[in-house]
mmCIF file of C-alpha atoms and ligand atoms in Angstrom:
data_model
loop_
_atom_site.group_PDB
_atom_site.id
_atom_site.type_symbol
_atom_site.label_atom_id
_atom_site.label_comp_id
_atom_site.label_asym_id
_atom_site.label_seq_id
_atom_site.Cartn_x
_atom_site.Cartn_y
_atom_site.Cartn_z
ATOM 1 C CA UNK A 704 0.000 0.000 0.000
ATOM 2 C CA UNK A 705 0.975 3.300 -0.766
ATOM 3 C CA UNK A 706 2.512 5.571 2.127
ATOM 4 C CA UNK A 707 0.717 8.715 0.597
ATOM 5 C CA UNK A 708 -1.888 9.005 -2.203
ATOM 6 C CA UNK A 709 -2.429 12.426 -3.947
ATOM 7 C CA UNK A 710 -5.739 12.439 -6.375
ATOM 8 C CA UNK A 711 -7.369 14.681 -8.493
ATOM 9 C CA UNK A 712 -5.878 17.453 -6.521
ATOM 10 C CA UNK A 713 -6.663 20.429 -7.396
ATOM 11 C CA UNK A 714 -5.851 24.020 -6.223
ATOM 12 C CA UNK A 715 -7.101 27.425 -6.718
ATOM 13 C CA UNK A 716 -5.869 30.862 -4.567
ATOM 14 C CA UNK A 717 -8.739 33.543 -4.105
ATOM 15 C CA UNK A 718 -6.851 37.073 -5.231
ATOM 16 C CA UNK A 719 -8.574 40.365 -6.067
ATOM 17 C CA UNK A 720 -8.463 38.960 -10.261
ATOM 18 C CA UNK A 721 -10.570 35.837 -9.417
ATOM 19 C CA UNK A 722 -9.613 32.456 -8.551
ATOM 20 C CA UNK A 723 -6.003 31.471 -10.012
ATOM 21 C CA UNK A 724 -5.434 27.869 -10.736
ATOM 22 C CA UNK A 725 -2.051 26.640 -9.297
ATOM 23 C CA UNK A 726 -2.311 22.816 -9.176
ATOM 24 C CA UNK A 727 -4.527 20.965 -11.289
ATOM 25 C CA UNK A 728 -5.622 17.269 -11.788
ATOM 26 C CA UNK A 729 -2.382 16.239 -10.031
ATOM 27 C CA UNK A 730 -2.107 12.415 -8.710
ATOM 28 C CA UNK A 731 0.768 10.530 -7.479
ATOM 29 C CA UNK A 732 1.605 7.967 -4.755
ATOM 30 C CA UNK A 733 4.872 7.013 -3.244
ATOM 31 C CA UNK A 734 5.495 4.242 -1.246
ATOM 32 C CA UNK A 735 7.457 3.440 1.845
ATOM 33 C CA UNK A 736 11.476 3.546 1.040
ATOM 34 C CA UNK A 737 10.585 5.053 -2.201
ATOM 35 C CA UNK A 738 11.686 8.835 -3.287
ATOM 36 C CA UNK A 739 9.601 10.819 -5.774
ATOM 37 C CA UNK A 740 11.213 13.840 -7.457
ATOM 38 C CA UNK A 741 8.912 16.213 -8.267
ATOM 39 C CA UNK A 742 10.982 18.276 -11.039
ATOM 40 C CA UNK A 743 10.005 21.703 -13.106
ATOM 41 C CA UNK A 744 10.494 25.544 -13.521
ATOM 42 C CA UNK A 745 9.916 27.754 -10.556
ATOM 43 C CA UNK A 746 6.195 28.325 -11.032
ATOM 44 C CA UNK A 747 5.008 24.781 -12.172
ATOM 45 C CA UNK A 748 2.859 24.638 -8.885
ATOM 46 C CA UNK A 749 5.628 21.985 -6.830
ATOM 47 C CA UNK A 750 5.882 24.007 -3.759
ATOM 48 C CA UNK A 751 2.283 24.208 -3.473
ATOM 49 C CA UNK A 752 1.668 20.451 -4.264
ATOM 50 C CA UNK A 753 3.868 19.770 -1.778
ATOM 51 C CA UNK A 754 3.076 22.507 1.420
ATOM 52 C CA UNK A 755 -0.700 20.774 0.757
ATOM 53 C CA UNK A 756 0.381 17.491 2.098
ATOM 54 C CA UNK A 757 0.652 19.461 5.166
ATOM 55 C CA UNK A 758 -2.046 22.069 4.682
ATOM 56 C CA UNK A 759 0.546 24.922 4.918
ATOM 57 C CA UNK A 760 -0.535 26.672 2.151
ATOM 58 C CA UNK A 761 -2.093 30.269 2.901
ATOM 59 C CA UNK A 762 -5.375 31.149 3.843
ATOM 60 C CA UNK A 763 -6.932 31.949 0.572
ATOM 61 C CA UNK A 764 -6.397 28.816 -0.875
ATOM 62 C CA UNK A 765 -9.061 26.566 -2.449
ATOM 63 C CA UNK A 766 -9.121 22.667 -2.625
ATOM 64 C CA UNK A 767 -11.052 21.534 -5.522
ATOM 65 C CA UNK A 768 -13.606 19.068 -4.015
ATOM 66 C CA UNK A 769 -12.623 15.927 -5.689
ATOM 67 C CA UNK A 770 -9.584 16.483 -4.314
ATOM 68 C CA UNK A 771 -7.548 13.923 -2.244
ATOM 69 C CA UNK A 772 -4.465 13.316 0.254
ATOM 70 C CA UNK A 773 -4.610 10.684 1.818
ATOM 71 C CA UNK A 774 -1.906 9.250 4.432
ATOM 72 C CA UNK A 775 -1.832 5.755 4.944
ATOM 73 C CA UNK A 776 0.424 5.345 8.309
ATOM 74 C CA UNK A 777 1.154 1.343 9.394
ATOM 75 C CA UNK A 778 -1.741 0.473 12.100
ATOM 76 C CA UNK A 779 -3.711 3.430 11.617
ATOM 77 C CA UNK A 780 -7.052 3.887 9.055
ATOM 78 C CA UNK A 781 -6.197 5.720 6.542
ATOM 79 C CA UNK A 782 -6.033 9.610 6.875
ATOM 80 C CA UNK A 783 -7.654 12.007 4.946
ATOM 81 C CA UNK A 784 -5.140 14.978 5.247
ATOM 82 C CA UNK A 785 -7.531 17.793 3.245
ATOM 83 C CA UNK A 786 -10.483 16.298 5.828
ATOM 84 C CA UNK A 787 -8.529 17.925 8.728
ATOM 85 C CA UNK A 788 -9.884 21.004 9.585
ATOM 86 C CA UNK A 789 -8.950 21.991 12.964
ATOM 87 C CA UNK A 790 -5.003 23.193 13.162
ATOM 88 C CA UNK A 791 -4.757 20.848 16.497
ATOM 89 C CA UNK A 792 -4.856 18.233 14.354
ATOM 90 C CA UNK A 793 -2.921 18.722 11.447
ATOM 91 C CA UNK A 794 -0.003 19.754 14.138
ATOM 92 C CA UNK A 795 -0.224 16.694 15.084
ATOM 93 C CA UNK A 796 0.849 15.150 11.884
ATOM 94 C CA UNK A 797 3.426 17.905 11.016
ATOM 95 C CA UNK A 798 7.035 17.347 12.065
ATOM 96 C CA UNK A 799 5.949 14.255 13.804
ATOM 97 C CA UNK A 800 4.948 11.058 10.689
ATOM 98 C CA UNK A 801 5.379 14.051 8.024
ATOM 99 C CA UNK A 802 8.329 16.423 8.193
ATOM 100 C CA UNK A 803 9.731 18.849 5.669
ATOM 101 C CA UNK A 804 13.481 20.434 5.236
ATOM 102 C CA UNK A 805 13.479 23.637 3.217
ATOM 103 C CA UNK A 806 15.845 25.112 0.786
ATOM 104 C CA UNK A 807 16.523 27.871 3.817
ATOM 105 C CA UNK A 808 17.454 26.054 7.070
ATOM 106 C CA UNK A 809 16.915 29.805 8.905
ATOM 107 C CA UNK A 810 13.152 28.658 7.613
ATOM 108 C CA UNK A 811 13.392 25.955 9.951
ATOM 109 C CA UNK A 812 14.789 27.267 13.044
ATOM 110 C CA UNK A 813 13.824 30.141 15.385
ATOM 111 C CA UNK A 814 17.283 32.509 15.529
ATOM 112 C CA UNK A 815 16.918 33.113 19.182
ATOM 113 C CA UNK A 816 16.109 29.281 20.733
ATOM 114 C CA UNK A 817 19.721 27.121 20.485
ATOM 115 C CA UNK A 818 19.388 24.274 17.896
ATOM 116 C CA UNK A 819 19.639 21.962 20.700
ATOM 117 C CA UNK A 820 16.556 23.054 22.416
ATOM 118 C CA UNK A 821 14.172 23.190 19.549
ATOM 119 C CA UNK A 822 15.203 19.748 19.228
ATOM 120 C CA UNK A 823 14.164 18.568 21.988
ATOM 121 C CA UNK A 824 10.446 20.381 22.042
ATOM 122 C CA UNK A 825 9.737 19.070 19.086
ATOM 123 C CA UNK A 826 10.684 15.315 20.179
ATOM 124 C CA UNK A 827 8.898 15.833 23.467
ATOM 125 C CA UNK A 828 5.774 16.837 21.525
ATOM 126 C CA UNK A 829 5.807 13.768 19.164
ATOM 127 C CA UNK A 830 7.028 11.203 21.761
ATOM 128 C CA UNK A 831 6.805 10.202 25.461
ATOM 129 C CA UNK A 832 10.657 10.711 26.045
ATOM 130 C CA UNK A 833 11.589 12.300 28.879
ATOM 131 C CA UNK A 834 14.018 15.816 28.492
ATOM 132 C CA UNK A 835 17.276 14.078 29.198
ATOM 133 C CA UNK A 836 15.597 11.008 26.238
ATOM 134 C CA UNK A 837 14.692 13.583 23.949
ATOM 135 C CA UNK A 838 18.184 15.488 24.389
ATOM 136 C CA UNK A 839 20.780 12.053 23.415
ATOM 137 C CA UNK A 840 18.421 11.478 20.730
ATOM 138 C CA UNK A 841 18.529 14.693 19.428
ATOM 139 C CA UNK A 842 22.392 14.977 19.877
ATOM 140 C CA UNK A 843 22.613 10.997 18.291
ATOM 141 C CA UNK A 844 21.014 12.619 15.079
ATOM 142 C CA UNK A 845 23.098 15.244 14.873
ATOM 143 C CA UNK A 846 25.982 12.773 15.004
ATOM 144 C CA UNK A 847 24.345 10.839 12.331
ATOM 145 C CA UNK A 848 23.716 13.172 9.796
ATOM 146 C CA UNK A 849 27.368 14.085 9.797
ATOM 147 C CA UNK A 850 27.944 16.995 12.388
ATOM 148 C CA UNK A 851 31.762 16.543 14.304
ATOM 149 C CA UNK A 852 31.240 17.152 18.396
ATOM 150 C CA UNK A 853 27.778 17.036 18.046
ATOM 151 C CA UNK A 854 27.185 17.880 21.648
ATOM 152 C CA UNK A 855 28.738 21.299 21.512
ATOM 153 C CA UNK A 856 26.690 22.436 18.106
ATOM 154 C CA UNK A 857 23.508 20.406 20.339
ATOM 155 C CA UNK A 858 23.996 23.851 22.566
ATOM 156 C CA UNK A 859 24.847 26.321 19.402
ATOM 157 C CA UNK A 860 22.167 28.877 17.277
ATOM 158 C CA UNK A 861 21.770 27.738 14.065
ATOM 159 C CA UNK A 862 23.145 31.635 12.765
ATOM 160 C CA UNK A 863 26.135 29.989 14.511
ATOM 161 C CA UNK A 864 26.790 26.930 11.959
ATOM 162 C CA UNK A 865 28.229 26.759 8.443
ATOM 163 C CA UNK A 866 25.779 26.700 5.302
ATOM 164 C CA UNK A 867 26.006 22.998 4.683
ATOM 165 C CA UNK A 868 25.736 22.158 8.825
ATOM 166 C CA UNK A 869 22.691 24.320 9.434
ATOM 167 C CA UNK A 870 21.743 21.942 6.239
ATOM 168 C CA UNK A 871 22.732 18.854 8.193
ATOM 169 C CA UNK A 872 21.224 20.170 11.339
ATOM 170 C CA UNK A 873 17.780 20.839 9.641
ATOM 171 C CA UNK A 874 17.878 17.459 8.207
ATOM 172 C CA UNK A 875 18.620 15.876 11.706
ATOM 173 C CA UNK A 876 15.643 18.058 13.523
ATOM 174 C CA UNK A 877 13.311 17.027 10.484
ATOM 175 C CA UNK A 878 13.956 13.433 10.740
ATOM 176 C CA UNK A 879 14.409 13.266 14.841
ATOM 177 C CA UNK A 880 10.705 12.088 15.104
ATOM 178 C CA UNK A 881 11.267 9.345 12.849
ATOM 179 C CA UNK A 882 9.017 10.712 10.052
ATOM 180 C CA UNK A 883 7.091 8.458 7.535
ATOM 181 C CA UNK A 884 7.063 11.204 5.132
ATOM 182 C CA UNK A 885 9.947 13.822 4.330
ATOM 183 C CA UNK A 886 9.249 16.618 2.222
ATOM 184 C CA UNK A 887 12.359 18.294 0.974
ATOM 185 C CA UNK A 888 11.431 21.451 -1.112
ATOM 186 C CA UNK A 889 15.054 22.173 -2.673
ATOM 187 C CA UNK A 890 16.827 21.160 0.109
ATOM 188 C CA UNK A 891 19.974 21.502 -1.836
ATOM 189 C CA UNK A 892 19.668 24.230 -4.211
ATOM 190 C CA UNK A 893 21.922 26.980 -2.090
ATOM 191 C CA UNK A 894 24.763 24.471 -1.575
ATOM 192 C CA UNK A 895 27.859 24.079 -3.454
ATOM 193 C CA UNK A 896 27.985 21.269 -5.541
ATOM 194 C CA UNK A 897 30.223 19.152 -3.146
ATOM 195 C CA UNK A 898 27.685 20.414 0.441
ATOM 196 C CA UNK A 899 25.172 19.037 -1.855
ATOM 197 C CA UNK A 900 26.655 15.337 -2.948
ATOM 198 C CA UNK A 901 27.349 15.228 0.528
ATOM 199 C CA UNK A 902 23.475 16.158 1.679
ATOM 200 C CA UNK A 903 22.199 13.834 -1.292
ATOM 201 C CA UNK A 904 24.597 11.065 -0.266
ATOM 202 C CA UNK A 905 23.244 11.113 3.431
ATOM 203 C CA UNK A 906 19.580 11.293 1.988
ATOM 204 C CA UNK A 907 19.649 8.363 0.282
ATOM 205 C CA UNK A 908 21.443 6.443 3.565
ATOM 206 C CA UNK A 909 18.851 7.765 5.765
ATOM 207 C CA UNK A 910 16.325 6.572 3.277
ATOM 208 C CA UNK A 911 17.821 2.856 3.477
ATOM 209 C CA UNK A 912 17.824 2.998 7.291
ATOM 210 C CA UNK A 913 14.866 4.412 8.111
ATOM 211 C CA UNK A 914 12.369 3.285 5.048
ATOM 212 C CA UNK A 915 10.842 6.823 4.636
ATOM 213 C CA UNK A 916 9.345 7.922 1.843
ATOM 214 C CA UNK A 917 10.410 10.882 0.211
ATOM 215 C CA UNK A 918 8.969 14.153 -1.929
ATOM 216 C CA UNK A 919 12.268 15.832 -3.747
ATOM 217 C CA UNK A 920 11.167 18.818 -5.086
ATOM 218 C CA UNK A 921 14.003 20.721 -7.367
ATOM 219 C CA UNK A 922 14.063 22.136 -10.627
ATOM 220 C CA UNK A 923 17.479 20.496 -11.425
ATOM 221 C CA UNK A 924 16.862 17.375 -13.108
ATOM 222 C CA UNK A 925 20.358 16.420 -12.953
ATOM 223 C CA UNK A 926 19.804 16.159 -9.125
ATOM 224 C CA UNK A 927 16.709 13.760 -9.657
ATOM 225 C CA UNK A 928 18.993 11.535 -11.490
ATOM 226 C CA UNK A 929 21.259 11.198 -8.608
ATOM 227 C CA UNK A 930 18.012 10.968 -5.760
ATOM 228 C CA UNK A 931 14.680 9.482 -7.168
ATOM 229 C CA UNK A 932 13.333 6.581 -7.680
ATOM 230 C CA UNK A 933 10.635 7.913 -9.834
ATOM 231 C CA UNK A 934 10.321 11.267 -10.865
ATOM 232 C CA UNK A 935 6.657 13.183 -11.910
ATOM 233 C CA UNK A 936 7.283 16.359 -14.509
ATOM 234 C CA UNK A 937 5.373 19.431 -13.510
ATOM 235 C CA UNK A 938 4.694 22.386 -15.537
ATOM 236 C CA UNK A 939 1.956 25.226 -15.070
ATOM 237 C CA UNK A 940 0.540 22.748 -12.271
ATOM 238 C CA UNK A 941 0.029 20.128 -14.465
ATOM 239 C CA UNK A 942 1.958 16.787 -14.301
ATOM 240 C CA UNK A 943 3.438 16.483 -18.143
ATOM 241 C CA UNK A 944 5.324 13.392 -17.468
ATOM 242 C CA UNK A 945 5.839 10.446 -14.782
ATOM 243 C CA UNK A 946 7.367 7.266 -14.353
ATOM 244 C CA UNK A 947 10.705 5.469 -13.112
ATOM 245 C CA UNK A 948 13.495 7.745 -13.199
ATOM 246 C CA UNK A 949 16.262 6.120 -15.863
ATOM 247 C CA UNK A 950 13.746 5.516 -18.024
ATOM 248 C CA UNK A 951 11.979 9.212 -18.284
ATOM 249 C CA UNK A 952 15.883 10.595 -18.506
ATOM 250 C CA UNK A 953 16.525 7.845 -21.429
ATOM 251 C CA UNK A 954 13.268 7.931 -23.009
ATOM 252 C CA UNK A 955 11.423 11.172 -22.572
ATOM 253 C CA UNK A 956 8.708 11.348 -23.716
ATOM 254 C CA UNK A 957 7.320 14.681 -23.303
ATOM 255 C CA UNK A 958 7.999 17.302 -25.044
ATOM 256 C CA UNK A 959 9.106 19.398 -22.220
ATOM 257 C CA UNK A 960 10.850 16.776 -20.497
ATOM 258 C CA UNK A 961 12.978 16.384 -23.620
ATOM 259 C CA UNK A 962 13.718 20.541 -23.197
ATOM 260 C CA UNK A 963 14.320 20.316 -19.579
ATOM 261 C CA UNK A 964 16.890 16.990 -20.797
ATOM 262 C CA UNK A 965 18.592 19.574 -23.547
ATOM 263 C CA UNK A 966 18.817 22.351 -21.422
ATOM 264 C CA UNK A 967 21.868 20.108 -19.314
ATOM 265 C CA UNK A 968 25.109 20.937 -19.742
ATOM 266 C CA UNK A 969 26.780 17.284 -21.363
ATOM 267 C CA UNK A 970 29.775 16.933 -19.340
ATOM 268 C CA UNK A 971 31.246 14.263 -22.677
ATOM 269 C CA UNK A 972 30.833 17.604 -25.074
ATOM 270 C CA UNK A 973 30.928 20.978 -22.998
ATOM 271 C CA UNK A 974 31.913 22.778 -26.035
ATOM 272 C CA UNK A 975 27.892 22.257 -27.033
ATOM 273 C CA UNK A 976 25.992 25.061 -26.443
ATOM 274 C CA UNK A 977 22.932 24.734 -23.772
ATOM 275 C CA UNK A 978 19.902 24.536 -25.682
ATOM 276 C CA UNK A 979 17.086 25.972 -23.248
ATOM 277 C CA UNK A 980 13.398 25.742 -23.025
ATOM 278 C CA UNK A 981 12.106 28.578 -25.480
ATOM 279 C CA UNK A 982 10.296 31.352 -23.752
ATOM 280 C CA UNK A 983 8.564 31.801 -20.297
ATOM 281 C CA UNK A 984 6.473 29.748 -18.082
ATOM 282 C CA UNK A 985 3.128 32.011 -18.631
ATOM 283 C CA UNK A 986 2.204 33.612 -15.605
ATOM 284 C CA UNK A 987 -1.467 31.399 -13.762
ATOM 285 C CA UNK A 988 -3.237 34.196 -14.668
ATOM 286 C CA UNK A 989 -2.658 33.833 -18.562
ATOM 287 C CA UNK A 990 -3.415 30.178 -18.314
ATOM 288 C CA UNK A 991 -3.351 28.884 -21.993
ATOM 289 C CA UNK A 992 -6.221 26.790 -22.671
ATOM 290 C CA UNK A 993 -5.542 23.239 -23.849
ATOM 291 C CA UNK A 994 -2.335 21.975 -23.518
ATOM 292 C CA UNK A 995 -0.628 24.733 -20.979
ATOM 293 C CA UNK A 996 2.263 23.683 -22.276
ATOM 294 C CA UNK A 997 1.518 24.481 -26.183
ATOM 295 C CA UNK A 998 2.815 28.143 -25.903
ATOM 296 C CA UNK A 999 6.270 27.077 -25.753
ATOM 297 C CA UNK A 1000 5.576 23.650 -27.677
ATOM 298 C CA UNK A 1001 7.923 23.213 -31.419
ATOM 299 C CA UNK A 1002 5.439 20.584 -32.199
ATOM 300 C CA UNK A 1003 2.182 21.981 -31.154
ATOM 301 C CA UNK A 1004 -0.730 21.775 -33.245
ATOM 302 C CA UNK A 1005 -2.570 24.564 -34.077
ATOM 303 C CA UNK A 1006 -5.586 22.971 -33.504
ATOM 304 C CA UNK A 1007 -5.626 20.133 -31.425
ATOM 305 C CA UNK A 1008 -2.686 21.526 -28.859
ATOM 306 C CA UNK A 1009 -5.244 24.459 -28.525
ATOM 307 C CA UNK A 1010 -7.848 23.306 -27.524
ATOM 308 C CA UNK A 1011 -7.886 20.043 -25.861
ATOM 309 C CA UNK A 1012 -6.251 19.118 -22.999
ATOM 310 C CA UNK A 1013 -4.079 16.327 -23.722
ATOM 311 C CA UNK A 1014 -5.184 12.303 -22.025
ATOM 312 C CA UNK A 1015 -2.553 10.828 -19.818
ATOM 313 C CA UNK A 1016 -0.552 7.881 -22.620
ATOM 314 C CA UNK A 1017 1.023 5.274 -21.101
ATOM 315 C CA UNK A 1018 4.172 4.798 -23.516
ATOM 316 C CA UNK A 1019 5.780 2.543 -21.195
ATOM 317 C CA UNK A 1020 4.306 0.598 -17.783
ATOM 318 C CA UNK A 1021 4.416 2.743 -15.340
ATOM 319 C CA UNK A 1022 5.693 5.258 -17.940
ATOM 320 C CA UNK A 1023 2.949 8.117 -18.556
ATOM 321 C CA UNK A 1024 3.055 11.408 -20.731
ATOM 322 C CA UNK A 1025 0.464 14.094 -21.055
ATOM 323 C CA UNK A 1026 0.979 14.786 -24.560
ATOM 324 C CA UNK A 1027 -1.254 14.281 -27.567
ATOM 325 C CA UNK A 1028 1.389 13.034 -29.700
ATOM 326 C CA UNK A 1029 3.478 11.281 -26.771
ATOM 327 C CA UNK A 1030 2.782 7.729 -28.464
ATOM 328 C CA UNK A 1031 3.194 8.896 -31.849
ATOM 329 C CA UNK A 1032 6.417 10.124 -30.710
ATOM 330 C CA UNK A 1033 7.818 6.859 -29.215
ATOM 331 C CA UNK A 1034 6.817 4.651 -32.119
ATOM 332 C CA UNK A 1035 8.421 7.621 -34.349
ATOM 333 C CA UNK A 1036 11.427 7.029 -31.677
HETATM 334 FE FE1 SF4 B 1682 3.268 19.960 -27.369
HETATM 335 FE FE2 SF4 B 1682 0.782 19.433 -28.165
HETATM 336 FE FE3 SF4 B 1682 2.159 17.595 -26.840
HETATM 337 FE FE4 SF4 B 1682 1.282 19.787 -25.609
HETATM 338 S S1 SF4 B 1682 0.008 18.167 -26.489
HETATM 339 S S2 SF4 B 1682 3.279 18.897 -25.426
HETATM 340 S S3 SF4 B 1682 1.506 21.322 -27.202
HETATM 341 S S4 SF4 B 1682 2.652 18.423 -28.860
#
């Protein structure tokens, strides 16, 4: 069974132009052990997706009533996230079976309260451990995610630490509860490249020893590669393409998974130039009808593209594109 199951979601904001469409007709799973990347622009609606799964997105936001989240945790019915109304609630789940690291530790911790401290609040409300449990636990993950003399940075303000250890030490406090669910929106994105093999490299151990599943948002598809197990294609909230990892990199399908796949630099031929997506994500409030993508599309069709949004195509199990042509193009392939 799947650890969390996203359908039909849907989501609007209220502004003073109307209701703008962020997310739409979005579904996904992943399982436990498994990590999804969730890979696009800035603007194709990931952040959202993802803050939903906790219900931290803003007040004005609308679900779209077929919408579903639903978290299935071992010995518990299964939860229906959007069905949790009062904030008591929903704390409950947050930072304790669903956690999320942030692209900005400083996001994470309160500049005033030592590292150590927060720590151990956040245990004590998620667990029964006592203060003196909560504080070797707390110290034990900051060992294992790779901080030296743990115990002094345990007593430290996380203005105090290094880029990549406020990193670490945001990873540690997210997973301290034991989370079934991490959400990690761009969690390396303001590292340098080796900070982040080193943060991507401790990911995936954390993932083998603790069997969480895993939401890696990024717009670097190159980082997917190295992380996911599967990874889901979003653009204009809209999931273009989704399936196994190595085979949506080898065999793309979609037309804009092929441009985000050019756009890399090829480290076999750097002399060749990058070849980026043409032109701009439109802004939600110039929504193009039909395929959102077909504004920026070298193969749209005039008609068709237009004015019909295109049917999921399964081009290989487990393999999907949302593009009218998508079969045409692997049999072409
Ligand atoms: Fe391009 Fe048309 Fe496919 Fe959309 S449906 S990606 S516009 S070819």
């Amino acid at each position: 069974m799947s650890l969390i199951s996203v359908t039909d979601l849907t989501i609007r904001f209220k502004t003073d132009e109307g209701l703008i469409t962020a997310v739409e007709d979005v579904s996904f799973d992943i399982a436990p052990g498994e990590v999804l990347g969730l890979v696009g622009e800035s603007g194709s609606g990931k952040s959202v997706t993802a803050k939903a799964l906790m219900q931290l997105n803003a007040g004005n936001t609308v679900y779209d009533p077929a919408s579903r989240i639903t978290l299935n945790l071992p010995d518990q019915p299964p939860l229906d996230i959007l069905g949790l109304k009062r904030e008591r609630d929903m704390g409950i789940i947050r930072g304790g079976a669903v956690s999320m690291i942030f692209q900005e530790p400083m996001a994470s911790f309160a500049p005033a309260i030592t590292i150590g401290k927060q720590m151990v609040e956040q245990l004590q409300l998620h667990s029964h451990m006592t203060k003196q449990e909560a504080k070797e636990h707390s110290i034990d993950m900051l060992d294992k995610v790779g901080i030296k003399e743990p115990a002094s940075r345990f007593d430290q303000f996380a203005f105090e630490l290094s880029g990549g250890m406020r990193q670490r030490a945001m990873i540690a406090m997210a997973l301290s509860t034991n989370p079934r669910l991490l959400i990690a929106d761009e969690p390396t994105t303001a590292l340098d490249v080796t900070i982040q093999a080193q943060v991507i490299d401790l990911m995936k151990d954390l993932v083998a020893e603790f069997g969480m599943g895993i939401l890696f948002i990024t717009h670097d598809l190159g980082v997917i590669a190295q992380t996911a197990d599967r990874v889901a294609v979003m653009y204009l909230g809209r999931i273009m393409e989704s399936g196994p990892v190595r085979e949506v990199i080898r065999n793309p399908a979609h037309p804009y998974t092929q441009g985000l796949i050019n756009a890399l630099p090829k480290l076999d031929d750097l002399d060749a130039p990058l070849t980026p997506v043409p032109g701009d994500i439109p802004s939600p409030l110039e929504r193009p009808p039909g395929c959102v993508f077909h504004t920026r599309c070298d193969r749209a069709d005039a008609g068709l593209c237009r004015t019909t949004v295109p049917q999921k195509v399964e081009v290989e199990p487990g393999h999907v594109a949302a593009c009218h042509f998508a079969a045409k193009a692997e049999a072409a392939a």
